[in-house]
mmCIF file of C-alpha atoms and ligand atoms in Angstrom:
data_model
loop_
_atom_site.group_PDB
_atom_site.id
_atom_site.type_symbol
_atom_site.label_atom_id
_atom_site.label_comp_id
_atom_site.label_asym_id
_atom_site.label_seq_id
_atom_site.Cartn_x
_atom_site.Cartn_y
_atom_site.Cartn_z
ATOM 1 C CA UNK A 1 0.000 0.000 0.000
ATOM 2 C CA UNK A 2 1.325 3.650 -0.563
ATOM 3 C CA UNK A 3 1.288 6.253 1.943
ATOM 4 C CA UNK A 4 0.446 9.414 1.416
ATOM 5 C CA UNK A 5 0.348 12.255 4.328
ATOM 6 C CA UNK A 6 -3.094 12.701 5.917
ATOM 7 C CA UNK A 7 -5.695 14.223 3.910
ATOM 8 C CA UNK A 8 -9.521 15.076 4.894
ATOM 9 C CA UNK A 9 -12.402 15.631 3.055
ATOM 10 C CA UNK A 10 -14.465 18.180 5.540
ATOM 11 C CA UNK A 11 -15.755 19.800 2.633
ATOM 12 C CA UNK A 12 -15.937 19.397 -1.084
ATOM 13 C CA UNK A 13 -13.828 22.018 -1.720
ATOM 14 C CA UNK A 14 -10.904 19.524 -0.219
ATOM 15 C CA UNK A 15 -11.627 17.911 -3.824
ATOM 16 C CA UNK A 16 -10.436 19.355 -7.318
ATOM 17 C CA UNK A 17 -12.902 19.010 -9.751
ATOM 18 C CA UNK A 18 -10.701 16.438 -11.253
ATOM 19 C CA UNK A 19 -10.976 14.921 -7.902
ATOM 20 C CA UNK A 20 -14.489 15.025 -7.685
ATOM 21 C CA UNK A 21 -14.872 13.322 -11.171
ATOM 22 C CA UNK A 22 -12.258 10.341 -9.938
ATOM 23 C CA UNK A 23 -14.101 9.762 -6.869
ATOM 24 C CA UNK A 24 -16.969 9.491 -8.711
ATOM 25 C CA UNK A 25 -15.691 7.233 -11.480
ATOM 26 C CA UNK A 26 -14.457 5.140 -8.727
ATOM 27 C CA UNK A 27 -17.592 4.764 -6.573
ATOM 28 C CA UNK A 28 -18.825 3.902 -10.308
ATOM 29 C CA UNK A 29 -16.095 1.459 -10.815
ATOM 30 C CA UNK A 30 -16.723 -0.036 -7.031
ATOM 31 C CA UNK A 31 -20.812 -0.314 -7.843
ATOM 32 C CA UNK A 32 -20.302 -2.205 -10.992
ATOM 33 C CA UNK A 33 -18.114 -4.128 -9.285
ATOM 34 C CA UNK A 34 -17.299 -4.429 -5.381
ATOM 35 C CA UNK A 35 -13.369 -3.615 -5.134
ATOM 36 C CA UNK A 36 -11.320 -6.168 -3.629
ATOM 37 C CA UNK A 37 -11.621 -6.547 0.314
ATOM 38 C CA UNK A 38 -8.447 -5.696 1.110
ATOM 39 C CA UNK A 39 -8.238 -2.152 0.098
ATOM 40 C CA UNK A 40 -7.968 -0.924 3.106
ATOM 41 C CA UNK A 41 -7.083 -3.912 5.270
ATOM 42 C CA UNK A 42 -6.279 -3.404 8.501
ATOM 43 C CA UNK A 43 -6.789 0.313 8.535
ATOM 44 C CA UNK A 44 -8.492 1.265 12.050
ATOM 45 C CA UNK A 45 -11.225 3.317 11.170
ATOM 46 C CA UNK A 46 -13.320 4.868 13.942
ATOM 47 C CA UNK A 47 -17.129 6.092 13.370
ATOM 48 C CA UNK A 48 -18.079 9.050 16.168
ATOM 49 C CA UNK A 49 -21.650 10.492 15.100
ATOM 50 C CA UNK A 50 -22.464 12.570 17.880
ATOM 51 C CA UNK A 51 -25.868 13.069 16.342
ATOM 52 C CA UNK A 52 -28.256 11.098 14.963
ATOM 53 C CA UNK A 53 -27.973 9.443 11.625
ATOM 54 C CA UNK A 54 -29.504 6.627 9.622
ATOM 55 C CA UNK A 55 -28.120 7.181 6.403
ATOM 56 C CA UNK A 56 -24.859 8.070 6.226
ATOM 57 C CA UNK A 57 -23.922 6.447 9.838
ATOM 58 C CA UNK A 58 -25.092 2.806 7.846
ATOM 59 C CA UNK A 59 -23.365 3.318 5.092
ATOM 60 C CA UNK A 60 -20.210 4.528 6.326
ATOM 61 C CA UNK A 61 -20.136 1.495 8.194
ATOM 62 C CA UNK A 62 -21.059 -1.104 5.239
ATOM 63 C CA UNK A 63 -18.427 0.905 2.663
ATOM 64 C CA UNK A 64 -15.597 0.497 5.882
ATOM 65 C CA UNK A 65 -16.709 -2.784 6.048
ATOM 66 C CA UNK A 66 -16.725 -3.759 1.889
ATOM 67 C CA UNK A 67 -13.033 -2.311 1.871
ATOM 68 C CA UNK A 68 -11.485 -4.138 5.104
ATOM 69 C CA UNK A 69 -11.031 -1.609 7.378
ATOM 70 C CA UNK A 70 -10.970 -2.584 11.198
ATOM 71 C CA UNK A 71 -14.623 -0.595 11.772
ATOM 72 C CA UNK A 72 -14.859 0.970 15.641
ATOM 73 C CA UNK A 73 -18.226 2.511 16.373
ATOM 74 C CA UNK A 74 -17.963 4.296 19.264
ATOM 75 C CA UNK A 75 -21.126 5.760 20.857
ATOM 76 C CA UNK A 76 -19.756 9.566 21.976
ATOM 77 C CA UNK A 77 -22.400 10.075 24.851
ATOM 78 C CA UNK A 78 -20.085 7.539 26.231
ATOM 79 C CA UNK A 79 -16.789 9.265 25.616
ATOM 80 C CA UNK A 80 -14.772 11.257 27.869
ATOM 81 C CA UNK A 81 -15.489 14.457 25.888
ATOM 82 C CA UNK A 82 -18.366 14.134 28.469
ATOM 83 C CA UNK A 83 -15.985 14.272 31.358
ATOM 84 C CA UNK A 84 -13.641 17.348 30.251
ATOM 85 C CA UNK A 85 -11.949 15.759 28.307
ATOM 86 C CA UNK A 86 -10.645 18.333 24.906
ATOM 87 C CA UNK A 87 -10.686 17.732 21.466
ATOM 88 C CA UNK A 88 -6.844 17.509 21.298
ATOM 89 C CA UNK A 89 -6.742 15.203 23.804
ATOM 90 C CA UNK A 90 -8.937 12.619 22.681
ATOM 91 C CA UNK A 91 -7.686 13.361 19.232
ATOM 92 C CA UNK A 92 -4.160 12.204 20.508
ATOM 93 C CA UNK A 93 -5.611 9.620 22.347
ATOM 94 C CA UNK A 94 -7.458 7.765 19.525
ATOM 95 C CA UNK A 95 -4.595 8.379 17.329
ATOM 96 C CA UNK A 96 -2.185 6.471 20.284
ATOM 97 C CA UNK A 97 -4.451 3.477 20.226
ATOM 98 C CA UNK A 98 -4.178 3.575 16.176
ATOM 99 C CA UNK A 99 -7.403 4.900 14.824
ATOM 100 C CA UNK A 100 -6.284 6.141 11.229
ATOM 101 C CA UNK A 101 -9.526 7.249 10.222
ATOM 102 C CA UNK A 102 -12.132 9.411 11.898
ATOM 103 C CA UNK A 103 -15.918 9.593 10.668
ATOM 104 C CA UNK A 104 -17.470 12.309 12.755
ATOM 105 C CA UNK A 105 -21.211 13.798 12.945
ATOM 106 C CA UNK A 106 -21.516 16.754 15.060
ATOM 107 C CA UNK A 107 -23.954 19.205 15.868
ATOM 108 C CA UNK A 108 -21.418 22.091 15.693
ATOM 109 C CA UNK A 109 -20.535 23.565 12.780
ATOM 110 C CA UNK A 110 -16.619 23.608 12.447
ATOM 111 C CA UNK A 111 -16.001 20.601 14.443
ATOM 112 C CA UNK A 112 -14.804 18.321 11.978
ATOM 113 C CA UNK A 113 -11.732 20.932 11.638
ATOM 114 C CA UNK A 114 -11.318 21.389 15.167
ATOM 115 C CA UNK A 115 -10.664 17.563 15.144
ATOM 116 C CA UNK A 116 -8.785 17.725 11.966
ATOM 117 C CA UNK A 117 -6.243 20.082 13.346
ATOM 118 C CA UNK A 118 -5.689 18.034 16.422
ATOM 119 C CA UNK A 119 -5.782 14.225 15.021
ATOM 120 C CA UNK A 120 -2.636 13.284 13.077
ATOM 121 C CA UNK A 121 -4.683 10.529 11.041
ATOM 122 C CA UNK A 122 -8.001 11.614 8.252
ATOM 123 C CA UNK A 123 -10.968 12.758 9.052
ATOM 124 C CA UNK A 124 -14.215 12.693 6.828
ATOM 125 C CA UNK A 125 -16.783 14.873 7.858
ATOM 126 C CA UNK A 126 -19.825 13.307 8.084
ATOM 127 C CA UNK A 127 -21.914 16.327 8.948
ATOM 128 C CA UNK A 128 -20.684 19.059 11.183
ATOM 129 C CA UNK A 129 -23.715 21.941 12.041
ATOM 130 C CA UNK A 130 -25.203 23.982 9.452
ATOM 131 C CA UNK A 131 -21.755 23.787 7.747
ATOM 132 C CA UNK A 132 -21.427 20.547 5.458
ATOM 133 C CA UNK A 133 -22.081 16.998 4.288
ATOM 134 C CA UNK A 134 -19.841 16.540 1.816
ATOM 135 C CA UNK A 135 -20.396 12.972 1.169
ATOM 136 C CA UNK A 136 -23.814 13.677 0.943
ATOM 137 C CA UNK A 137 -23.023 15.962 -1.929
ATOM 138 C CA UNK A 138 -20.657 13.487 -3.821
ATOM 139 C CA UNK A 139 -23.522 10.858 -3.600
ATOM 140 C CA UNK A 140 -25.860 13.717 -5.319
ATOM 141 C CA UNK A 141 -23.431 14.447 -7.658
ATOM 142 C CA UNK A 142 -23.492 10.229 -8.415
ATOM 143 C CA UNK A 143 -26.650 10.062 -8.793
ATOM 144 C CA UNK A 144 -26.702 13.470 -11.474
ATOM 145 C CA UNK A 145 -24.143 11.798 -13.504
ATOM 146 C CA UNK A 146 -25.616 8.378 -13.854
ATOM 147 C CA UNK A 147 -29.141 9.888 -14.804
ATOM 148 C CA UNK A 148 -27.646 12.747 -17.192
ATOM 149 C CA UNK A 149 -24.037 11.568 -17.918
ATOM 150 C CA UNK A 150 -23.305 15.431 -17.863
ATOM 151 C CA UNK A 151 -22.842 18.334 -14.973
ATOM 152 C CA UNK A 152 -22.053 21.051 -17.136
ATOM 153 C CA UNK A 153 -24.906 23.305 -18.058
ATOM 154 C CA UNK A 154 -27.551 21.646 -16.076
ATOM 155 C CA UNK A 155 -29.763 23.111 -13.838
ATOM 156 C CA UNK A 156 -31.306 22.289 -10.041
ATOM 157 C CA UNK A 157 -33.117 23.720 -7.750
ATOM 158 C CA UNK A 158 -32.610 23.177 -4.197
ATOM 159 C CA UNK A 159 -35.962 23.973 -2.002
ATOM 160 C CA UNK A 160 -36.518 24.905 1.153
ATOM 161 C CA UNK A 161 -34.487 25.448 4.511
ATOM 162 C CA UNK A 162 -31.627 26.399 2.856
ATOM 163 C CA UNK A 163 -29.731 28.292 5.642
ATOM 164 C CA UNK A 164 -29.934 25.401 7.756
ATOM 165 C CA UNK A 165 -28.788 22.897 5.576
ATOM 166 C CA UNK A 166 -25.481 21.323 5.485
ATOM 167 C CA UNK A 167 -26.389 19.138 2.369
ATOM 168 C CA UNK A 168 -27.090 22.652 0.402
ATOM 169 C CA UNK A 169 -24.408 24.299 1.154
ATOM 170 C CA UNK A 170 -21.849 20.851 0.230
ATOM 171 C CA UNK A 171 -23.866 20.753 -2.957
ATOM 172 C CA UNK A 172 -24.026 24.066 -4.333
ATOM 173 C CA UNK A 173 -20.093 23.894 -3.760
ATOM 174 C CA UNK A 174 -19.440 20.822 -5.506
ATOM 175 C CA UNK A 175 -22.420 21.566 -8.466
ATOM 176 C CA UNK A 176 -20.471 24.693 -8.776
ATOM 177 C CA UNK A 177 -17.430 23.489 -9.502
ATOM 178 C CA UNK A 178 -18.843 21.068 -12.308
ATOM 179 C CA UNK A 179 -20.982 23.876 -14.088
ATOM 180 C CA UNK A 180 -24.459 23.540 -12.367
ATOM 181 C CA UNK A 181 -26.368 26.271 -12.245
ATOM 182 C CA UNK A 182 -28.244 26.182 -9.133
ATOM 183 C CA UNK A 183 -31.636 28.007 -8.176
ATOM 184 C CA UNK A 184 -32.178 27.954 -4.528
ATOM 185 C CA UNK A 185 -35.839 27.986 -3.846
ATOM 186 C CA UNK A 186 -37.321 29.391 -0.390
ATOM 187 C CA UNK A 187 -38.846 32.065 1.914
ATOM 188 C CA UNK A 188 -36.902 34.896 2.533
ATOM 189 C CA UNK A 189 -36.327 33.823 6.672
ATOM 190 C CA UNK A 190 -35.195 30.184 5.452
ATOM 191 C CA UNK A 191 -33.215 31.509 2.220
ATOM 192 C CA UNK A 192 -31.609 35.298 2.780
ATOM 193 C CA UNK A 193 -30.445 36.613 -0.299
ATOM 194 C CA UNK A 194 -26.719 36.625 0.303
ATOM 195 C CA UNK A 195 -27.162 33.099 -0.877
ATOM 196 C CA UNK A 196 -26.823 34.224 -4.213
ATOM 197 C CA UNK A 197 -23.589 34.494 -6.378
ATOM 198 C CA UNK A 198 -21.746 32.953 -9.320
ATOM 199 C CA UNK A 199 -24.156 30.633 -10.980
ATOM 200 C CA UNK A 200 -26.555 30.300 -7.962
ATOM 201 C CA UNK A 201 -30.125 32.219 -7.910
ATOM 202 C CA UNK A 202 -32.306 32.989 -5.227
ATOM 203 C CA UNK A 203 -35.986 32.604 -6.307
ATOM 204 C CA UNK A 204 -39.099 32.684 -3.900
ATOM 205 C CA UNK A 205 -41.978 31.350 -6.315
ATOM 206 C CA UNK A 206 -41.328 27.554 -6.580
ATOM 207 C CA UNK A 207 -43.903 27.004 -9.507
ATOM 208 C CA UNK A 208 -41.736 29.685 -11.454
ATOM 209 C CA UNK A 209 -38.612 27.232 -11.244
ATOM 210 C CA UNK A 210 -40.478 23.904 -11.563
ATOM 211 C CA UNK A 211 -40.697 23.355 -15.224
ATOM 212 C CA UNK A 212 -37.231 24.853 -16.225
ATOM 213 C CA UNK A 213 -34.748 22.315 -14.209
ATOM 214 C CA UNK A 214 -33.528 18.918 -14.875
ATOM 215 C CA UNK A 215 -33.635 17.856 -11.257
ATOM 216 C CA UNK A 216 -34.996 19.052 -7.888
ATOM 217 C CA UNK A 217 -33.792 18.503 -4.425
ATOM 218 C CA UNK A 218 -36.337 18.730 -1.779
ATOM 219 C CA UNK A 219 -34.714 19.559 2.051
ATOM 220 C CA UNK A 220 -36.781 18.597 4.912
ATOM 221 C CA UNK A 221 -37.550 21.742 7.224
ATOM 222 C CA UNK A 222 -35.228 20.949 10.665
ATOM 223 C CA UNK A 223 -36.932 21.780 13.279
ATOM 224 C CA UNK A 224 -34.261 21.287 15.485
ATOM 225 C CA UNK A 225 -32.130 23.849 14.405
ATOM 226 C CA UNK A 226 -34.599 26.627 13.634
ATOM 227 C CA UNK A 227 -34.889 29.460 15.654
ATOM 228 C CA UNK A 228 -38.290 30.902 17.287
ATOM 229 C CA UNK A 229 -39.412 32.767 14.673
ATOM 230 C CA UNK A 230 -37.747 32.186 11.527
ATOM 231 C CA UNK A 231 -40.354 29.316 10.153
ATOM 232 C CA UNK A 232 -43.202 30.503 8.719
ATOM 233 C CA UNK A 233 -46.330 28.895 9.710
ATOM 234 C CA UNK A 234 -46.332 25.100 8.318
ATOM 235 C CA UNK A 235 -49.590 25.453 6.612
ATOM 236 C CA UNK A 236 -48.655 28.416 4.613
ATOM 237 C CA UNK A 237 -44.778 26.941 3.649
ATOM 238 C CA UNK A 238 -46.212 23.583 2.727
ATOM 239 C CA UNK A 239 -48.970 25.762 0.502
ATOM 240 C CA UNK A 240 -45.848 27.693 -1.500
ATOM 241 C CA UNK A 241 -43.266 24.923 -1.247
ATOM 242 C CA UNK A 242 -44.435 21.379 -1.224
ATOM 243 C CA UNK A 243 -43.534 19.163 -3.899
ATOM 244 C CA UNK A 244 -47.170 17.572 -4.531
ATOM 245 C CA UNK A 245 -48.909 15.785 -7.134
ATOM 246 C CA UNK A 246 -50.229 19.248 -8.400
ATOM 247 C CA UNK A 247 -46.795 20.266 -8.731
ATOM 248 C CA UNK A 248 -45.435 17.442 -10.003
ATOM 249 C CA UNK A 249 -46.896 18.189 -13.076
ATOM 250 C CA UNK A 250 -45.080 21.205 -13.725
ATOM 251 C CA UNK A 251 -41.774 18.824 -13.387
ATOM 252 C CA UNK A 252 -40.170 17.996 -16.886
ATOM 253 C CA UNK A 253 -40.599 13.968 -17.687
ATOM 254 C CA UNK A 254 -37.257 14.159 -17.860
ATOM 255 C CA UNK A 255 -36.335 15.458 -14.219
ATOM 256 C CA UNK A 256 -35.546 14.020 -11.053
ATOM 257 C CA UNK A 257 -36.652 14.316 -7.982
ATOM 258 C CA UNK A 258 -33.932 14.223 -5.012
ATOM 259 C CA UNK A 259 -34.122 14.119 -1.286
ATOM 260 C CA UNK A 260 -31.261 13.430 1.028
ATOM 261 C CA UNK A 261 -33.676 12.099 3.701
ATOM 262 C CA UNK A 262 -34.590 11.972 6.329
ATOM 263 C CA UNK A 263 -38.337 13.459 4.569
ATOM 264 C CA UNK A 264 -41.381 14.295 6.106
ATOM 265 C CA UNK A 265 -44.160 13.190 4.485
ATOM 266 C CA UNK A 266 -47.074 15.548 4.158
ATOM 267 C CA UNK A 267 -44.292 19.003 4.788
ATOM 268 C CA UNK A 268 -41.923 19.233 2.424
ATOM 269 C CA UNK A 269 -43.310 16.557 0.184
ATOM 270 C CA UNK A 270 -46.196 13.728 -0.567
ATOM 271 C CA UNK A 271 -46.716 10.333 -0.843
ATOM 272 C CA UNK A 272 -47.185 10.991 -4.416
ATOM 273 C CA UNK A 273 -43.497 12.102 -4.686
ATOM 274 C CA UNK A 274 -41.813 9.188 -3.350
ATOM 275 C CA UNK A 275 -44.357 7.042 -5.405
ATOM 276 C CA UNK A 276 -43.185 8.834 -8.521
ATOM 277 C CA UNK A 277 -40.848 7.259 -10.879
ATOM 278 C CA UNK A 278 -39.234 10.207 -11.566
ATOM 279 C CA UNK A 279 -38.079 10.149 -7.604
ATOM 280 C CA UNK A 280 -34.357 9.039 -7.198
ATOM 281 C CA UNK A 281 -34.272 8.673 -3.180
ATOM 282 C CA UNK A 282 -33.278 5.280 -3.201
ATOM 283 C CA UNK A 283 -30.515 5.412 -5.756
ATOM 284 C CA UNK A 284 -29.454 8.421 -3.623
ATOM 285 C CA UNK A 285 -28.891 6.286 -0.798
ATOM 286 C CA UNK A 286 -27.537 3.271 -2.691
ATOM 287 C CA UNK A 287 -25.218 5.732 -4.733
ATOM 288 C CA UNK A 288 -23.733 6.343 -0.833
ATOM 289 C CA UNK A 289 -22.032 3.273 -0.079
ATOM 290 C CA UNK A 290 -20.291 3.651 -3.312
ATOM 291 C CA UNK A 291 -19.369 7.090 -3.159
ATOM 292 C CA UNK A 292 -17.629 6.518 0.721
ATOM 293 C CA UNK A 293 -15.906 3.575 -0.283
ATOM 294 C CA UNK A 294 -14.342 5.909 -2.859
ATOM 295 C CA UNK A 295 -13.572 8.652 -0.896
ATOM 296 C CA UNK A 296 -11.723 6.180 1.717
ATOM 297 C CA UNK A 297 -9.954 4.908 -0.536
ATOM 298 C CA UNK A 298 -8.506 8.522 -1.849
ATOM 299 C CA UNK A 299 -7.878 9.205 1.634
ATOM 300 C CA UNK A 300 -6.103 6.344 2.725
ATOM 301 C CA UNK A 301 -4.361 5.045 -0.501
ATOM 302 C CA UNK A 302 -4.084 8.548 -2.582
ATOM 303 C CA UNK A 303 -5.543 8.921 -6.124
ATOM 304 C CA UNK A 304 -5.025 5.760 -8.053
ATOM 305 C CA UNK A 305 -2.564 5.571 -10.644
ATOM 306 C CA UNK A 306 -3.606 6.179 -14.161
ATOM 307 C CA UNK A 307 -1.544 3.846 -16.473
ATOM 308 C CA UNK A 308 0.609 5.883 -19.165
HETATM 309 N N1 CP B 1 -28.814 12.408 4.561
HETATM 310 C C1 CP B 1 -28.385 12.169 5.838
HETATM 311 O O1 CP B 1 -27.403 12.731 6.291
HETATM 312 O O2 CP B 1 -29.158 11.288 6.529
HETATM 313 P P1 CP B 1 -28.798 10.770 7.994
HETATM 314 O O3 CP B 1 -28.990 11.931 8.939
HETATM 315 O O4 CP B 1 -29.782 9.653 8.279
HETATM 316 O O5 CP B 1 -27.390 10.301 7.991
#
């Protein structure tokens, strides 16, 4: 195996575009056909989701698995974080033991580089705050590509709580640097206009955007991390920004439908979404084992070598 000096994804700006391409032809390469077990055999790799997670906690743990790394899942309400203890210290400490690899979830935004700066092996930031999801975004990026076969020039909107969402801001990052145009879609409390910039519009009338983009990504409103104040009453956001089967006919034939889950039926969208076929949830969440096998393996073993 090569060695390469620590790297981290905590963002998708960590990746070039070129990189983002070769993860993704890899996590192509590794769904067509699973890579060989030992590709990271050995490697310690220790999953610390100090907040909840179905998705990307599961498949973290089956694409550690599929490439032989030694998988720790540690539950953090049971770590001495609780007890005083810092992030540099338990960063040394895991490192001392041998943990190579750190998967974290945290609530706080900036957390994954608070433990990148103190831990001496990767991290991969599996959701830090408001800030980002970055393999969330790579797996939406998949899932793009094996539906279009294209980024540049093609256009999504992104509805919803934007300013809370971690998975919007990793994705208009990493559609920007392939050449999607991206219209965020949203009331003004859950979408402020300094949103907008290079190749990224701020609209506030949904059924304006429908019928013009390739794909839509619907973001569940979270609750959690709203302030008093700045959601607008349910009955009136679901009116102007549910995806519904009235809606749904405004949607090309041709579009996609994306969620990065967890939904809630009946708010953001309907039964009649996830019913239709032009909904790619579950490829979304198959595309994710892929896509973190791939990134762990650029991480651990470096880019792989192209032949001359
Ligand atoms: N999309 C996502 O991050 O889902 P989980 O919270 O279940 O991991």
């Amino acid at each position: 195996m090569r060695t390469v000096p620590p790297r981290n994804l905590l963002d998708v700006d960590d990746l070039s575009p070129g990189e983002i391409v070769s993860v993704l032809d890899r996590a192509v390469a590794f769904r067509d056909r699973l890579p060989p077990r030992d590709l990271l055999a050995g490697v310690p790799v220790l999953n610390l989701f100090f907040e909840a997670s179905t998705r990307t906690a599961t498949s973290f743990t089956l694409a550690e698995q599929r490439v032989g790394a030694d998988v720790i899942t540690f539950a953090p309400g049971a770590s001495s974080l609780g007890k005083g203890e810092t992030i540099a210290d338990t960063a040394l400490t895991l490192s001392g033991i041998g943990v190579r690899v750190i998967v974290v979830r945290h609530p706080e935004s900036g957390f994954a580089r608070r433990l990148a700066d103190a831990f001496d092996g990767h991290v991969v930031n599996a959701g830090d705050g408001t800030h980002a999801h970055p393999t969330q975004a790579l797996l939406d990026l998949m899932t793009l590509r094996q539906e279009f076969d294209r980024f540049h020039g093609l256009h999504v909107a992104i509805v919803g709580d934007i300013l809370h969402s971690r998975v919007a801001r990793s994705n208009i990052v990493g559609m920007r640097a392939l050449g999607i145009d991206v219209t965020l879609v949203g009331p003004p409390t859950l979408l402020p206009h300094e949103f907008a910039g290079d190749g990224v519009r701020v609209e506030r009338d949904l059924d304006a955007v429908l019928g013009r983009v390739d794909a839509v990504m619907m973001l569940r409103i979270q609750r959690e991390r709203i302030e008093t104040g700045l959601l607008p009453a349910l009955d009136d956001y679901t009116r102007r920004y549910q995806l519904n089967r009235t809606r749904l006919r405004s949607l090309r034939g041709d579009a996609v439908i994306l969620h990065p889950g967890p939904y809630n039926r009946g708010i953001e969208l309907t039964d009649d979404v996830l019913d239709d076929p032009r909904s790619r949830y579950v490829a979304q969440v198959r595309n994710g084992v892929f896509v973190r096998m791939a990134v762990l393996d650029l991480l651990v073993n470096g880019a792989p070598v192209v032949a001359a």
